[in-house]
Amino acid sequence: MKNVIIKQVYAVGMHHSGVRQLDVGPIYYCGKEEGNPKDPNAIAVYEDKNLRHRVCYLRREDAAKLKDIVIYARGPCYLRAKFGPEKFSRFKGPQQNCNIGFIFNESDATALAAILNGAFIHTIF
């Protein structure tokens, strides 16, 4: 088994769940949200490993690029906020810079690296 860490993925929509921001440091968990009518590629961020208490989503652009990557995950994806939320424009809500990671089979390393190269800043170890 190997690990991958994908950097500079943004979490959005924290204020809709009552949380103003993700705490920097603790681990959150991610999962594809099936049946989301507004975004079929939506990846939700949860406080618990059982994926029950949703706190926000990954940014739509990041979720669209990650849809072909998270299928390689063995177990839940984990997410850690790196900085506090930032506001990039007056038309969008705050976004929070995070890293996402997961464990995958060593046999998938070449295919995963080919997808990740050019799409994300990442580390495979």
CSV table of C-alpha atoms in Angstrom, one decimal, residues 32-120:
chain,number,residue,atom,x,y,z
A,32,LYS,CA,-18.3,11.3,-3.0
A,33,GLU,CA,-21.8,12.5,-2.5
A,34,GLU,CA,-24.0,10.3,-4.7
A,35,GLY,CA,-27.2,11.8,-6.0
A,36,ASN,CA,-26.3,15.5,-5.5
A,37,PRO,CA,-28.7,17.3,-7.9
A,38,LYS,CA,-26.5,20.4,-8.2
A,39,ASP,CA,-23.2,18.7,-8.8
A,40,PRO,CA,-22.9,15.1,-9.8
A,41,ASN,CA,-19.1,15.2,-9.0
A,42,ALA,CA,-19.6,16.6,-5.5
A,43,ILE,CA,-17.2,15.5,-2.8
A,44,ALA,CA,-18.4,16.3,0.7
A,45,VAL,CA,-16.2,16.8,3.8
A,46,TYR,CA,-17.3,15.2,7.0
A,47,GLU,CA,-16.2,15.5,10.6
A,48,ASP,CA,-16.4,11.8,11.3
A,49,LYS,CA,-14.8,8.7,9.7
A,50,ASN,CA,-18.3,7.2,9.1
A,51,LEU,CA,-19.2,10.1,6.8
A,52,ARG,CA,-22.3,11.1,8.7
A,53,HIS,CA,-21.9,14.8,9.7
A,54,ARG,CA,-21.1,16.9,6.6
A,55,VAL,CA,-19.4,20.2,7.3
A,56,CYS,CA,-18.6,21.5,3.7
A,57,TYR,CA,-17.7,20.4,0.2
A,58,LEU,CA,-14.6,20.5,-2.0
A,59,ARG,CA,-14.7,23.3,-4.6
A,60,ARG,CA,-16.5,22.3,-7.7
A,61,GLU,CA,-13.4,22.6,-9.9
A,62,ASP,CA,-11.4,20.4,-7.6
A,63,ALA,CA,-14.1,17.8,-7.2
A,64,ALA,CA,-14.4,17.5,-11.0
A,65,LYS,CA,-10.7,16.8,-11.3
A,66,LEU,CA,-10.7,14.4,-8.3
A,67,LYS,CA,-13.5,12.2,-9.6
A,68,ASP,CA,-11.1,10.0,-11.6
A,69,ILE,CA,-8.6,9.9,-8.7
A,70,VAL,CA,-10.6,9.0,-5.6
A,71,ILE,CA,-11.7,5.7,-7.2
A,72,TYR,CA,-8.2,4.4,-6.4
A,73,ALA,CA,-8.6,5.1,-2.6
A,74,ARG,CA,-8.7,2.1,-0.3
A,75,GLY,CA,-10.7,3.4,2.6
A,76,PRO,CA,-11.8,6.9,3.3
A,77,CYS,CA,-10.0,10.0,2.0
A,78,TYR,CA,-8.7,12.3,4.7
A,79,LEU,CA,-8.5,16.1,4.5
A,80,ARG,CA,-6.6,18.6,6.7
A,81,ALA,CA,-7.0,22.3,6.5
A,82,LYS,CA,-3.7,24.2,6.1
A,83,PHE,CA,-4.8,27.8,6.6
A,84,GLY,CA,-7.8,29.8,7.6
A,85,PRO,CA,-10.4,30.7,5.0
A,86,GLU,CA,-9.7,33.3,2.3
A,87,LYS,CA,-12.1,35.4,0.3
A,88,PHE,CA,-11.0,35.7,-3.4
A,89,SER,CA,-13.9,37.7,-4.7
A,90,ARG,CA,-17.1,39.4,-3.6
A,91,PHE,CA,-19.2,37.0,-5.7
A,92,LYS,CA,-18.0,33.8,-3.9
A,93,GLY,CA,-17.9,32.7,-0.3
A,94,PRO,CA,-14.8,31.9,1.7
A,95,GLN,CA,-12.5,29.1,0.5
A,96,GLN,CA,-10.1,27.2,2.7
A,97,ASN,CA,-6.8,25.7,1.4
A,98,CYS,CA,-6.5,22.0,2.3
A,99,ASN,CA,-4.5,18.9,1.6
A,100,ILE,CA,-6.3,15.6,0.8
A,101,GLY,CA,-4.8,12.2,1.1
A,102,PHE,CA,-5.6,8.5,0.8
A,103,ILE,CA,-4.1,5.0,0.7
A,104,PHE,CA,-4.0,3.1,-2.6
A,105,ASN,CA,-2.7,-0.2,-3.9
A,106,GLU,CA,0.9,-0.1,-5.1
A,107,SER,CA,-0.2,-1.7,-8.4
A,108,ASP,CA,-2.2,1.5,-9.2
A,109,ALA,CA,0.8,3.8,-8.7
A,110,THR,CA,1.6,4.3,-12.4
A,111,ALA,CA,-2.0,5.0,-13.5
A,112,LEU,CA,-2.5,7.3,-10.5
A,113,ALA,CA,0.7,9.3,-11.2
A,114,ALA,CA,-0.3,9.7,-14.9
A,115,ILE,CA,-3.7,11.3,-13.8
A,116,LEU,CA,-2.1,13.4,-11.1
A,117,ASN,CA,0.7,14.9,-13.2
A,118,GLY,CA,-0.2,18.3,-14.4
A,119,ALA,CA,-3.5,18.3,-12.5
A,120,PHE,CA,-2.4,18.7,-8.9
